[in-house]
Amino acid sequence: MIDILSTGAPNLIQDAGRRGHLGFGVSRSGAMDALALAVGNSLVGNDPAEAAVEISLFPFRVRFQKDLDFAVTGADCVARLDEAVLAPWWSRTARSGQTLVIERPRRGARAYLCLAGGVDVEQVMGSRSTDLKGAFGGFEGRGLKRGDALKVRGNVSRGVRESGLGAVPQGLASFWDELVSGVVSIRVVPAAEYQNFSEEAKKAFATTEYEITPEANRVGYRLNGANLPLTSPLELLSHGIVPGTIQVPPSGQPIIQLAEANTCGGYPKIATVIESDLWKLGQAPVGCRIRFTVTDIDEAVTSLGNRAAEMTKLRQTLALMSHRG
């Protein structure tokens, strides 16, 4: 068990998401940075989809009530276990009574605290993720607050050494460089109404930058940049949308749907962010600029397969190293 010493409502329990319920009006939820969640869980021997703490308000402080393996991944934060500074994307064993502090990110927007065994909260519709709109799942359907105590579902020894184990995903270093430059590249595939946008709109979408406005949360990001006009007025019935869908309302300014995306909407869709790039948006802060790169389904599927192969190799390597330890 861990005690929450300082936190804020945006900090939530999230796992890989609540899949298969969009038809009932229930959004996917889940981690905004699914890559950080998967790596963190793998570092402590969990299933990659296990529930963890998603932290987007800092500093975040917890006290461990028992010896427990943990990992901190995601945003580039300074993390301290008592006075010891921890390496990023690293696992350690906390001893009973020790305090973990995760400071405000230098780069990125969200950190993940993964606990061996996973956070012990009730499953709702097959997921432990918090759904803020429906006020269910996670920890009492709400964000964490000071005084909360989180249980874990067991901490089976997996041979993690005192020095810990770490893993840095491919592409992370170049992504940090993009954040420093202020412009993040995101790959997209054309969506159903792509051909209904003017040639000028399609060119602007693929060649100019869009800024994340303060109207940004787990539901989606409103962007500011070149207008994206249609060739002619278009009326659509509300239809299903998913995380990554980029809609264009009458204002001409795009909206990216994210983890708690609305399950349906009637705005025209110009593109969809490929699954393997969604984690970048989870780490892109307000004010960051986005440059969209239009690709095709083949590249999207190949990229997703490469990421899955990377994660499989990571888990195999970590299992071998833990066994040797």
PDB file of C-alpha atoms in Angstrom:
ATOM      1  CA  MET A   1       0.000   0.000   0.000  1.00  0.00           C
ATOM      2  CA  ILE A   2       1.109   3.566  -0.637  1.00  0.00           C
ATOM      3  CA  ASP A   3      -0.178   6.778   0.985  1.00  0.00           C
ATOM      4  CA  ILE A   4      -0.787   9.856  -1.156  1.00  0.00           C
ATOM      5  CA  LEU A   5       0.941  12.798   0.552  1.00  0.00           C
ATOM      6  CA  SER A   6       0.391  15.475  -2.092  1.00  0.00           C
ATOM      7  CA  THR A   7      -1.388  15.349  -5.415  1.00  0.00           C
ATOM      8  CA  GLY A   8      -4.201  16.938  -7.407  1.00  0.00           C
ATOM      9  CA  ALA A   9      -7.431  15.951  -9.114  1.00  0.00           C
ATOM     10  CA  PRO A  10      -5.821  15.505 -12.573  1.00  0.00           C
ATOM     11  CA  ASN A  11      -3.781  12.576 -11.194  1.00  0.00           C
ATOM     12  CA  LEU A  12      -5.660   9.370 -11.945  1.00  0.00           C
ATOM     13  CA  ILE A  13      -5.582   5.590 -11.964  1.00  0.00           C
ATOM     14  CA  GLN A  14      -5.325   4.435 -15.579  1.00  0.00           C
ATOM     15  CA  ASP A  15      -4.582   1.196 -17.386  1.00  0.00           C
ATOM     16  CA  ALA A  16      -4.512   0.407 -21.114  1.00  0.00           C
ATOM     17  CA  GLY A  17      -8.150   1.441 -21.472  1.00  0.00           C
ATOM     18  CA  ARG A  18     -11.735   0.250 -21.567  1.00  0.00           C
ATOM     19  CA  ARG A  19     -12.101  -1.374 -24.968  1.00  0.00           C
ATOM     20  CA  GLY A  20     -15.216  -2.579 -26.739  1.00  0.00           C
ATOM     21  CA  HIS A  21     -17.828  -0.260 -25.237  1.00  0.00           C
ATOM     22  CA  LEU A  22     -17.909   2.721 -27.609  1.00  0.00           C
ATOM     23  CA  GLY A  23     -21.240   1.509 -28.975  1.00  0.00           C
ATOM     24  CA  PHE A  24     -22.735   2.011 -25.510  1.00  0.00           C
ATOM     25  CA  GLY A  25     -21.405   5.560 -25.231  1.00  0.00           C
ATOM     26  CA  VAL A  26     -18.492   4.598 -22.947  1.00  0.00           C
ATOM     27  CA  SER A  27     -15.159   6.097 -23.960  1.00  0.00           C
ATOM     28  CA  ARG A  28     -11.922   4.145 -23.992  1.00  0.00           C
ATOM     29  CA  SER A  29     -10.183   6.143 -21.219  1.00  0.00           C
ATOM     30  CA  GLY A  30      -6.788   4.664 -20.309  1.00  0.00           C
ATOM     31  CA  ALA A  31      -3.305   6.154 -20.246  1.00  0.00           C
ATOM     32  CA  MET A  32      -2.610   9.176 -22.430  1.00  0.00           C
ATOM     33  CA  ASP A  33       0.904   7.798 -22.927  1.00  0.00           C
ATOM     34  CA  ALA A  34       0.327   4.082 -23.454  1.00  0.00           C
ATOM     35  CA  LEU A  35       4.011   3.530 -24.250  1.00  0.00           C
ATOM     36  CA  ALA A  36       5.173   4.874 -20.879  1.00  0.00           C
ATOM     37  CA  LEU A  37       2.546   2.746 -19.118  1.00  0.00           C
ATOM     38  CA  ALA A  38       3.612  -0.428 -20.939  1.00  0.00           C
ATOM     39  CA  VAL A  39       7.323   0.093 -20.315  1.00  0.00           C
ATOM     40  CA  GLY A  40       6.801   0.993 -16.651  1.00  0.00           C
ATOM     41  CA  ASN A  41       4.700  -2.087 -16.049  1.00  0.00           C
ATOM     42  CA  SER A  42       7.237  -4.278 -17.828  1.00  0.00           C
ATOM     43  CA  LEU A  43      10.013  -2.905 -15.610  1.00  0.00           C
ATOM     44  CA  VAL A  44       8.244  -4.211 -12.490  1.00  0.00           C
ATOM     45  CA  GLY A  45       7.119  -7.499 -14.018  1.00  0.00           C
ATOM     46  CA  ASN A  46       3.479  -6.573 -14.603  1.00  0.00           C
ATOM     47  CA  ASP A  47       1.348  -7.146 -17.658  1.00  0.00           C
ATOM     48  CA  PRO A  48       1.909  -4.048 -19.873  1.00  0.00           C
ATOM     49  CA  ALA A  49      -1.766  -3.100 -19.554  1.00  0.00           C
ATOM     50  CA  GLU A  50      -1.834  -3.089 -15.719  1.00  0.00           C
ATOM     51  CA  ALA A  51      -3.287  -0.126 -13.782  1.00  0.00           C
ATOM     52  CA  ALA A  52      -0.872   2.585 -12.645  1.00  0.00           C
ATOM     53  CA  VAL A  53      -0.951   6.222 -11.527  1.00  0.00           C
ATOM     54  CA  GLU A  54      -0.998   8.822 -14.314  1.00  0.00           C
ATOM     55  CA  ILE A  55       0.479  12.053 -12.972  1.00  0.00           C
ATOM     56  CA  SER A  56      -0.130  15.377 -14.684  1.00  0.00           C
ATOM     57  CA  LEU A  57      -0.044  17.730 -11.676  1.00  0.00           C
ATOM     58  CA  PHE A  58       3.218  18.084  -9.782  1.00  0.00           C
ATOM     59  CA  PRO A  59       4.918  17.678  -7.372  1.00  0.00           C
ATOM     60  CA  PHE A  60       3.516  14.247  -6.561  1.00  0.00           C
ATOM     61  CA  ARG A  61       4.467  12.643  -3.237  1.00  0.00           C
ATOM     62  CA  VAL A  62       3.726   9.181  -1.866  1.00  0.00           C
ATOM     63  CA  ARG A  63       4.924   7.121   1.098  1.00  0.00           C
ATOM     64  CA  PHE A  64       5.370   3.358   0.849  1.00  0.00           C
ATOM     65  CA  GLN A  65       3.808   1.339   3.634  1.00  0.00           C
ATOM     66  CA  LYS A  66       5.679  -1.833   2.677  1.00  0.00           C
ATOM     67  CA  ASP A  67       8.616  -2.931   0.555  1.00  0.00           C
ATOM     68  CA  LEU A  68       7.501  -2.596  -3.041  1.00  0.00           C
ATOM     69  CA  ASP A  69       9.009  -2.608  -6.529  1.00  0.00           C
ATOM     70  CA  PHE A  70       8.070   0.453  -8.589  1.00  0.00           C
ATOM     71  CA  ALA A  71       9.027   2.289 -11.774  1.00  0.00           C
ATOM     72  CA  VAL A  72       8.673   5.908 -12.906  1.00  0.00           C
ATOM     73  CA  THR A  73       8.338   6.529 -16.648  1.00  0.00           C
ATOM     74  CA  GLY A  74       6.874   9.111 -19.002  1.00  0.00           C
ATOM     75  CA  ALA A  75       7.790  12.794 -18.760  1.00  0.00           C
ATOM     76  CA  ASP A  76      11.358  13.890 -18.063  1.00  0.00           C
ATOM     77  CA  CYS A  77      11.017  14.493 -14.321  1.00  0.00           C
ATOM     78  CA  VAL A  78      13.367  14.514 -11.365  1.00  0.00           C
ATOM     79  CA  ALA A  79      12.243  11.687  -9.065  1.00  0.00           C
ATOM     80  CA  ARG A  80      13.650  11.148  -5.582  1.00  0.00           C
ATOM     81  CA  LEU A  81      13.309   8.184  -3.242  1.00  0.00           C
ATOM     82  CA  ASP A  82      13.991   9.906   0.071  1.00  0.00           C
ATOM     83  CA  GLU A  83      17.088  11.901  -0.923  1.00  0.00           C
ATOM     84  CA  ALA A  84      18.328   9.593  -3.685  1.00  0.00           C
ATOM     85  CA  VAL A  85      17.756  10.882  -7.227  1.00  0.00           C
ATOM     86  CA  LEU A  86      16.466   8.102  -9.490  1.00  0.00           C
ATOM     87  CA  ALA A  87      17.466   7.448 -13.063  1.00  0.00           C
ATOM     88  CA  PRO A  88      14.655   8.090 -15.580  1.00  0.00           C
ATOM     89  CA  TRP A  89      12.664   5.154 -16.959  1.00  0.00           C
ATOM     90  CA  TRP A  90      13.976   2.996 -14.135  1.00  0.00           C
ATOM     91  CA  SER A  91      12.704   0.479 -11.569  1.00  0.00           C
ATOM     92  CA  ARG A  92      13.686   0.310  -7.922  1.00  0.00           C
ATOM     93  CA  THR A  93      12.614  -1.358  -4.694  1.00  0.00           C
ATOM     94  CA  ALA A  94      11.192   1.062  -2.125  1.00  0.00           C
ATOM     95  CA  ARG A  95      11.434   0.090   1.521  1.00  0.00           C
ATOM     96  CA  SER A  96       8.622   0.546   4.000  1.00  0.00           C
ATOM     97  CA  GLY A  97       8.486   4.162   5.183  1.00  0.00           C
ATOM     98  CA  GLN A  98      10.367   5.640   2.238  1.00  0.00           C
ATOM     99  CA  THR A  99       8.934   8.653   0.372  1.00  0.00           C
ATOM    100  CA  LEU A 100       8.891   9.115  -3.388  1.00  0.00           C
ATOM    101  CA  VAL A 101       8.712  12.640  -4.831  1.00  0.00           C
ATOM    102  CA  ILE A 102       8.190  13.290  -8.546  1.00  0.00           C
ATOM    103  CA  GLU A 103       8.916  16.894  -9.512  1.00  0.00           C
ATOM    104  CA  ARG A 104       7.486  19.019 -12.310  1.00  0.00           C
ATOM    105  CA  PRO A 105       8.658  17.795 -15.755  1.00  0.00           C
ATOM    106  CA  ARG A 106      11.511  19.470 -17.568  1.00  0.00           C
ATOM    107  CA  ARG A 107      10.129  17.976 -20.787  1.00  0.00           C
ATOM    108  CA  GLY A 108       6.817  16.252 -21.384  1.00  0.00           C
ATOM    109  CA  ALA A 109       3.499  16.466 -19.578  1.00  0.00           C
ATOM    110  CA  ARG A 110       2.699  13.199 -17.780  1.00  0.00           C
ATOM    111  CA  ALA A 111       4.598  10.754 -15.584  1.00  0.00           C
ATOM    112  CA  TYR A 112       3.568   7.225 -14.664  1.00  0.00           C
ATOM    113  CA  LEU A 113       4.096   5.451 -11.369  1.00  0.00           C
ATOM    114  CA  CYS A 114       3.841   1.709 -11.915  1.00  0.00           C
ATOM    115  CA  LEU A 115       3.681  -0.595  -8.890  1.00  0.00           C
ATOM    116  CA  ALA A 116       4.536  -4.292  -8.893  1.00  0.00           C
ATOM    117  CA  GLY A 117       1.251  -6.184  -8.902  1.00  0.00           C
ATOM    118  CA  GLY A 118      -0.700  -3.181 -10.170  1.00  0.00           C
ATOM    119  CA  VAL A 119      -3.006  -0.760  -8.373  1.00  0.00           C
ATOM    120  CA  ASP A 120      -5.804  -2.683  -6.663  1.00  0.00           C
ATOM    121  CA  VAL A 121      -9.068  -1.032  -7.705  1.00  0.00           C
ATOM    122  CA  GLU A 122     -12.249  -2.666  -8.958  1.00  0.00           C
ATOM    123  CA  GLN A 123     -12.589  -3.523 -12.616  1.00  0.00           C
ATOM    124  CA  VAL A 124     -15.514  -1.843 -14.365  1.00  0.00           C
ATOM    125  CA  MET A 125     -16.341  -3.087 -17.863  1.00  0.00           C
ATOM    126  CA  GLY A 126     -13.056  -4.950 -17.985  1.00  0.00           C
ATOM    127  CA  SER A 127     -10.823  -2.016 -17.033  1.00  0.00           C
ATOM    128  CA  ARG A 128      -9.496  -0.270 -13.934  1.00  0.00           C
ATOM    129  CA  SER A 129      -9.201   3.075 -15.741  1.00  0.00           C
ATOM    130  CA  THR A 130     -10.851   6.213 -14.383  1.00  0.00           C
ATOM    131  CA  ASP A 131     -13.695   7.568 -16.523  1.00  0.00           C
ATOM    132  CA  LEU A 132     -14.065  11.160 -15.341  1.00  0.00           C
ATOM    133  CA  LYS A 133     -17.132  11.911 -17.473  1.00  0.00           C
ATOM    134  CA  GLY A 134     -19.011   8.947 -16.041  1.00  0.00           C
ATOM    135  CA  ALA A 135     -17.389   9.205 -12.574  1.00  0.00           C
ATOM    136  CA  PHE A 136     -16.614   5.498 -12.397  1.00  0.00           C
ATOM    137  CA  GLY A 137     -13.595   3.222 -12.450  1.00  0.00           C
ATOM    138  CA  GLY A 138     -10.195   4.025 -10.992  1.00  0.00           C
ATOM    139  CA  PHE A 139     -10.209   5.247  -7.392  1.00  0.00           C
ATOM    140  CA  GLU A 140     -13.874   5.974  -6.600  1.00  0.00           C
ATOM    141  CA  GLY A 141     -14.337   7.393 -10.108  1.00  0.00           C
ATOM    142  CA  ARG A 142     -12.312  10.512  -9.319  1.00  0.00           C
ATOM    143  CA  GLY A 143      -8.855  12.012  -9.267  1.00  0.00           C
ATOM    144  CA  LEU A 144      -6.554  11.290  -6.368  1.00  0.00           C
ATOM    145  CA  LYS A 145      -6.332  13.546  -3.344  1.00  0.00           C
ATOM    146  CA  ARG A 146      -4.151  13.870  -0.279  1.00  0.00           C
ATOM    147  CA  GLY A 147      -4.878  11.169   2.273  1.00  0.00           C
ATOM    148  CA  ASP A 148      -5.881   8.485  -0.230  1.00  0.00           C
ATOM    149  CA  ALA A 149      -4.281   5.071   0.280  1.00  0.00           C
ATOM    150  CA  LEU A 150      -3.685   2.885  -2.766  1.00  0.00           C
ATOM    151  CA  LYS A 151      -3.481  -0.869  -2.435  1.00  0.00           C
ATOM    152  CA  VAL A 152      -1.564  -3.151  -4.778  1.00  0.00           C
ATOM    153  CA  ARG A 153      -2.660  -6.558  -5.979  1.00  0.00           C
ATOM    154  CA  GLY A 154       0.458  -8.307  -4.709  1.00  0.00           C
ATOM    155  CA  ASN A 155       4.193  -7.832  -5.094  1.00  0.00           C
ATOM    156  CA  VAL A 156       5.639 -11.156  -6.152  1.00  0.00           C
ATOM    157  CA  SER A 157       9.435 -11.035  -6.006  1.00  0.00           C
ATOM    158  CA  ARG A 158      10.871 -10.760  -9.493  1.00  0.00           C
ATOM    159  CA  GLY A 159      14.503 -10.364  -8.568  1.00  0.00           C
ATOM    160  CA  VAL A 160      14.787  -6.619  -9.126  1.00  0.00           C
ATOM    161  CA  ARG A 161      18.192  -5.561  -7.855  1.00  0.00           C
ATOM    162  CA  GLU A 162      18.693  -2.600  -5.536  1.00  0.00           C
ATOM    163  CA  SER A 163      20.305  -0.733  -8.420  1.00  0.00           C
ATOM    164  CA  GLY A 164      17.183  -1.372 -10.470  1.00  0.00           C
ATOM    165  CA  LEU A 165      16.574  -1.977 -14.149  1.00  0.00           C
ATOM    166  CA  GLY A 166      15.831   0.555 -16.868  1.00  0.00           C
ATOM    167  CA  ALA A 167      14.623   0.768 -20.435  1.00  0.00           C
ATOM    168  CA  VAL A 168      14.349   3.692 -22.836  1.00  0.00           C
ATOM    169  CA  PRO A 169      11.933   3.229 -25.784  1.00  0.00           C
ATOM    170  CA  GLN A 170      13.148   3.746 -29.323  1.00  0.00           C
ATOM    171  CA  GLY A 171      12.404   7.235 -30.522  1.00  0.00           C
ATOM    172  CA  LEU A 172      12.293   8.839 -27.070  1.00  0.00           C
ATOM    173  CA  ALA A 173      15.541  10.796 -27.462  1.00  0.00           C
ATOM    174  CA  SER A 174      14.453  12.300 -30.778  1.00  0.00           C
ATOM    175  CA  PHE A 175      11.048  13.124 -29.286  1.00  0.00           C
ATOM    176  CA  TRP A 176      12.705  15.037 -26.409  1.00  0.00           C
ATOM    177  CA  ASP A 177      14.646  16.994 -29.039  1.00  0.00           C
ATOM    178  CA  GLU A 178      11.361  17.827 -30.781  1.00  0.00           C
ATOM    179  CA  LEU A 179       9.871  19.085 -27.516  1.00  0.00           C
ATOM    180  CA  VAL A 180      12.892  21.315 -26.963  1.00  0.00           C
ATOM    181  CA  SER A 181      12.440  22.735 -30.465  1.00  0.00           C
ATOM    182  CA  GLY A 182       8.748  23.248 -29.720  1.00  0.00           C
ATOM    183  CA  VAL A 183       7.516  21.307 -32.762  1.00  0.00           C
ATOM    184  CA  VAL A 184       6.406  17.662 -32.574  1.00  0.00           C
ATOM    185  CA  SER A 185       5.887  15.558 -35.707  1.00  0.00           C
ATOM    186  CA  ILE A 186       2.747  13.408 -35.708  1.00  0.00           C
ATOM    187  CA  ARG A 187       1.846  10.881 -38.425  1.00  0.00           C
ATOM    188  CA  VAL A 188      -1.760  10.695 -39.597  1.00  0.00           C
ATOM    189  CA  VAL A 189      -3.815   8.833 -42.189  1.00  0.00           C
ATOM    190  CA  PRO A 190      -6.578  10.546 -44.191  1.00  0.00           C
ATOM    191  CA  ALA A 191     -10.037  10.154 -42.641  1.00  0.00           C
ATOM    192  CA  ALA A 192     -13.464   9.644 -44.201  1.00  0.00           C
ATOM    193  CA  GLU A 193     -14.083  13.283 -45.169  1.00  0.00           C
ATOM    194  CA  TYR A 194     -10.502  14.106 -46.237  1.00  0.00           C
ATOM    195  CA  GLN A 195     -11.530  14.580 -49.869  1.00  0.00           C
ATOM    196  CA  ASN A 196     -14.232  17.064 -48.814  1.00  0.00           C
ATOM    197  CA  PHE A 197     -11.585  19.580 -47.725  1.00  0.00           C
ATOM    198  CA  SER A 198     -10.209  22.107 -50.193  1.00  0.00           C
ATOM    199  CA  GLU A 199      -6.781  21.620 -51.750  1.00  0.00           C
ATOM    200  CA  GLU A 200      -5.624  24.671 -49.805  1.00  0.00           C
ATOM    201  CA  ALA A 201      -6.823  23.071 -46.569  1.00  0.00           C
ATOM    202  CA  LYS A 202      -5.078  19.770 -47.294  1.00  0.00           C
ATOM    203  CA  LYS A 203      -1.854  21.596 -48.130  1.00  0.00           C
ATOM    204  CA  ALA A 204      -2.027  23.757 -44.989  1.00  0.00           C
ATOM    205  CA  PHE A 205      -2.770  20.709 -42.840  1.00  0.00           C
ATOM    206  CA  ALA A 206       0.340  18.899 -44.106  1.00  0.00           C
ATOM    207  CA  THR A 207       2.789  21.815 -44.283  1.00  0.00           C
ATOM    208  CA  THR A 208       2.014  24.253 -41.465  1.00  0.00           C
ATOM    209  CA  GLU A 209       2.156  24.003 -37.677  1.00  0.00           C
ATOM    210  CA  TYR A 210      -0.744  23.865 -35.225  1.00  0.00           C
ATOM    211  CA  GLU A 211      -0.440  25.001 -31.617  1.00  0.00           C
ATOM    212  CA  ILE A 212      -2.047  23.167 -28.684  1.00  0.00           C
ATOM    213  CA  THR A 213      -4.314  25.720 -27.002  1.00  0.00           C
ATOM    214  CA  PRO A 214      -5.183  25.872 -23.282  1.00  0.00           C
ATOM    215  CA  GLU A 215      -8.407  24.051 -24.195  1.00  0.00           C
ATOM    216  CA  ALA A 216      -6.623  20.734 -23.808  1.00  0.00           C
ATOM    217  CA  ASN A 217      -7.431  17.794 -21.580  1.00  0.00           C
ATOM    218  CA  ARG A 218      -7.851  14.020 -21.674  1.00  0.00           C
ATOM    219  CA  VAL A 219     -10.893  14.356 -23.957  1.00  0.00           C
ATOM    220  CA  GLY A 220      -9.007  16.214 -26.644  1.00  0.00           C
ATOM    221  CA  TYR A 221      -6.825  19.119 -27.755  1.00  0.00           C
ATOM    222  CA  ARG A 222      -8.146  22.170 -29.563  1.00  0.00           C
ATOM    223  CA  LEU A 223      -5.521  23.455 -31.987  1.00  0.00           C
ATOM    224  CA  ASN A 224      -4.804  26.874 -33.421  1.00  0.00           C
ATOM    225  CA  GLY A 225      -3.377  27.389 -36.897  1.00  0.00           C
ATOM    226  CA  ALA A 226      -4.340  27.731 -40.547  1.00  0.00           C
ATOM    227  CA  ASN A 227      -8.064  27.331 -41.219  1.00  0.00           C
ATOM    228  CA  LEU A 228      -9.172  24.105 -42.893  1.00  0.00           C
ATOM    229  CA  PRO A 229     -12.185  24.939 -45.084  1.00  0.00           C
ATOM    230  CA  LEU A 230     -14.378  22.415 -46.865  1.00  0.00           C
ATOM    231  CA  THR A 231     -14.982  22.607 -50.600  1.00  0.00           C
ATOM    232  CA  SER A 232     -18.704  23.057 -49.825  1.00  0.00           C
ATOM    233  CA  PRO A 233     -20.965  22.880 -46.751  1.00  0.00           C
ATOM    234  CA  LEU A 234     -21.303  19.354 -45.414  1.00  0.00           C
ATOM    235  CA  GLU A 235     -23.984  18.024 -43.088  1.00  0.00           C
ATOM    236  CA  LEU A 236     -23.254  14.753 -41.314  1.00  0.00           C
ATOM    237  CA  LEU A 237     -25.171  12.596 -38.892  1.00  0.00           C
ATOM    238  CA  SER A 238     -23.337  11.898 -35.649  1.00  0.00           C
ATOM    239  CA  HIS A 239     -21.067   8.913 -36.168  1.00  0.00           C
ATOM    240  CA  GLY A 240     -18.475   6.968 -34.208  1.00  0.00           C
ATOM    241  CA  ILE A 241     -15.072   8.477 -33.443  1.00  0.00           C
ATOM    242  CA  VAL A 242     -12.013   7.124 -31.651  1.00  0.00           C
ATOM    243  CA  PRO A 243      -8.874   8.476 -29.953  1.00  0.00           C
ATOM    244  CA  GLY A 244      -6.732  10.080 -32.626  1.00  0.00           C
ATOM    245  CA  THR A 245      -9.646  11.337 -34.750  1.00  0.00           C
ATOM    246  CA  ILE A 246      -9.023  14.895 -35.978  1.00  0.00           C
ATOM    247  CA  GLN A 247     -12.298  16.752 -36.433  1.00  0.00           C
ATOM    248  CA  VAL A 248     -12.784  20.164 -38.000  1.00  0.00           C
ATOM    249  CA  PRO A 249     -15.735  22.198 -36.638  1.00  0.00           C
ATOM    250  CA  PRO A 250     -17.173  25.237 -38.478  1.00  0.00           C
ATOM    251  CA  SER A 251     -14.409  27.436 -37.019  1.00  0.00           C
ATOM    252  CA  GLY A 252     -11.946  25.620 -39.292  1.00  0.00           C
ATOM    253  CA  GLN A 253      -9.624  24.924 -36.350  1.00  0.00           C
ATOM    254  CA  PRO A 254      -8.942  21.188 -35.776  1.00  0.00           C
ATOM    255  CA  ILE A 255      -9.669  19.183 -32.634  1.00  0.00           C
ATOM    256  CA  ILE A 256      -7.790  15.975 -31.810  1.00  0.00           C
ATOM    257  CA  GLN A 257      -9.816  13.454 -29.834  1.00  0.00           C
ATOM    258  CA  LEU A 258      -7.721  11.662 -27.195  1.00  0.00           C
ATOM    259  CA  ALA A 259      -8.001   9.050 -24.421  1.00  0.00           C
ATOM    260  CA  GLU A 260     -11.463  10.098 -23.204  1.00  0.00           C
ATOM    261  CA  ALA A 261     -12.642  10.909 -26.715  1.00  0.00           C
ATOM    262  CA  ASN A 262     -16.330  11.448 -27.281  1.00  0.00           C
ATOM    263  CA  THR A 263     -17.814   8.264 -28.693  1.00  0.00           C
ATOM    264  CA  CYS A 264     -19.626  10.025 -31.543  1.00  0.00           C
ATOM    265  CA  GLY A 265     -19.708  13.377 -33.282  1.00  0.00           C
ATOM    266  CA  GLY A 266     -20.844  15.087 -36.445  1.00  0.00           C
ATOM    267  CA  TYR A 267     -17.904  17.288 -37.415  1.00  0.00           C
ATOM    268  CA  PRO A 268     -16.036  16.349 -40.623  1.00  0.00           C
ATOM    269  CA  LYS A 269     -12.876  14.321 -40.041  1.00  0.00           C
ATOM    270  CA  ILE A 270      -9.751  15.281 -41.953  1.00  0.00           C
ATOM    271  CA  ALA A 271      -7.375  12.656 -40.555  1.00  0.00           C
ATOM    272  CA  THR A 272      -6.637  10.194 -37.749  1.00  0.00           C
ATOM    273  CA  VAL A 273      -3.408  10.019 -35.727  1.00  0.00           C
ATOM    274  CA  ILE A 274      -1.803   6.598 -36.107  1.00  0.00           C
ATOM    275  CA  GLU A 275      -1.935   4.453 -32.971  1.00  0.00           C
ATOM    276  CA  SER A 276       1.824   4.292 -32.471  1.00  0.00           C
ATOM    277  CA  ASP A 277       2.116   8.121 -32.349  1.00  0.00           C
ATOM    278  CA  LEU A 278      -0.678   8.809 -29.863  1.00  0.00           C
ATOM    279  CA  TRP A 279       1.740   8.627 -26.914  1.00  0.00           C
ATOM    280  CA  LYS A 280       3.530  11.722 -28.238  1.00  0.00           C
ATOM    281  CA  LEU A 281       0.355  13.760 -27.891  1.00  0.00           C
ATOM    282  CA  GLY A 282       0.030  12.558 -24.299  1.00  0.00           C
ATOM    283  CA  GLN A 283       3.396  14.193 -23.598  1.00  0.00           C
ATOM    284  CA  ALA A 284       2.895  17.358 -25.664  1.00  0.00           C
ATOM    285  CA  PRO A 285       2.125  20.315 -23.352  1.00  0.00           C
ATOM    286  CA  VAL A 286      -0.056  23.347 -23.975  1.00  0.00           C
ATOM    287  CA  GLY A 287       1.784  25.718 -26.307  1.00  0.00           C
ATOM    288  CA  CYS A 288       3.612  22.931 -28.119  1.00  0.00           C
ATOM    289  CA  ARG A 289       3.275  23.034 -31.905  1.00  0.00           C
ATOM    290  CA  ILE A 290       2.345  20.022 -34.013  1.00  0.00           C
ATOM    291  CA  ARG A 291       3.324  19.290 -37.594  1.00  0.00           C
ATOM    292  CA  PHE A 292       1.223  16.591 -39.242  1.00  0.00           C
ATOM    293  CA  THR A 293       2.747  14.120 -41.680  1.00  0.00           C
ATOM    294  CA  VAL A 294       0.208  12.350 -43.885  1.00  0.00           C
ATOM    295  CA  THR A 295       1.014   8.662 -44.364  1.00  0.00           C
ATOM    296  CA  ASP A 296      -0.901   5.514 -45.310  1.00  0.00           C
ATOM    297  CA  ILE A 297      -2.442   2.489 -43.612  1.00  0.00           C
ATOM    298  CA  ASP A 298       0.513   0.259 -44.481  1.00  0.00           C
ATOM    299  CA  GLU A 299       2.961   2.480 -42.599  1.00  0.00           C
ATOM    300  CA  ALA A 300       0.543   2.793 -39.678  1.00  0.00           C
ATOM    301  CA  VAL A 301       0.218  -0.998 -39.371  1.00  0.00           C
ATOM    302  CA  THR A 302       3.973  -1.544 -39.805  1.00  0.00           C
ATOM    303  CA  SER A 303       4.766   1.060 -37.144  1.00  0.00           C
ATOM    304  CA  LEU A 304       2.351  -0.568 -34.714  1.00  0.00           C
ATOM    305  CA  GLY A 305       3.875  -3.981 -35.385  1.00  0.00           C
ATOM    306  CA  ASN A 306       7.386  -2.637 -34.817  1.00  0.00           C
ATOM    307  CA  ARG A 307       6.333  -1.175 -31.480  1.00  0.00           C
ATOM    308  CA  ALA A 308       4.759  -4.475 -30.422  1.00  0.00           C
ATOM    309  CA  ALA A 309       7.959  -6.336 -31.377  1.00  0.00           C
ATOM    310  CA  GLU A 310      10.024  -3.829 -29.377  1.00  0.00           C
ATOM    311  CA  MET A 311       7.858  -4.384 -26.303  1.00  0.00           C
ATOM    312  CA  THR A 312       8.080  -8.173 -26.638  1.00  0.00           C
ATOM    313  CA  LYS A 313      11.867  -7.989 -26.846  1.00  0.00           C
ATOM    314  CA  LEU A 314      11.961  -5.633 -23.841  1.00  0.00           C
ATOM    315  CA  ARG A 315       9.922  -7.994 -21.672  1.00  0.00           C
ATOM    316  CA  GLN A 316      12.083 -10.948 -22.671  1.00  0.00           C
ATOM    317  CA  THR A 317      15.273  -9.027 -21.867  1.00  0.00           C
ATOM    318  CA  LEU A 318      13.956  -7.802 -18.516  1.00  0.00           C
ATOM    319  CA  ALA A 319      12.857 -11.323 -17.572  1.00  0.00           C
ATOM    320  CA  LEU A 320      16.352 -12.629 -18.345  1.00  0.00           C
ATOM    321  CA  MET A 321      18.093  -9.867 -16.398  1.00  0.00           C
ATOM    322  CA  SER A 322      15.793 -10.266 -13.395  1.00  0.00           C
ATOM    323  CA  HIS A 323      16.445 -14.025 -13.385  1.00  0.00           C
ATOM    324  CA  ARG A 324      20.206 -13.442 -13.435  1.00  0.00           C
ATOM    325  CA  GLY A 325      19.856 -10.943 -10.588  1.00  0.00           C
TER     326      GLY A 325
END
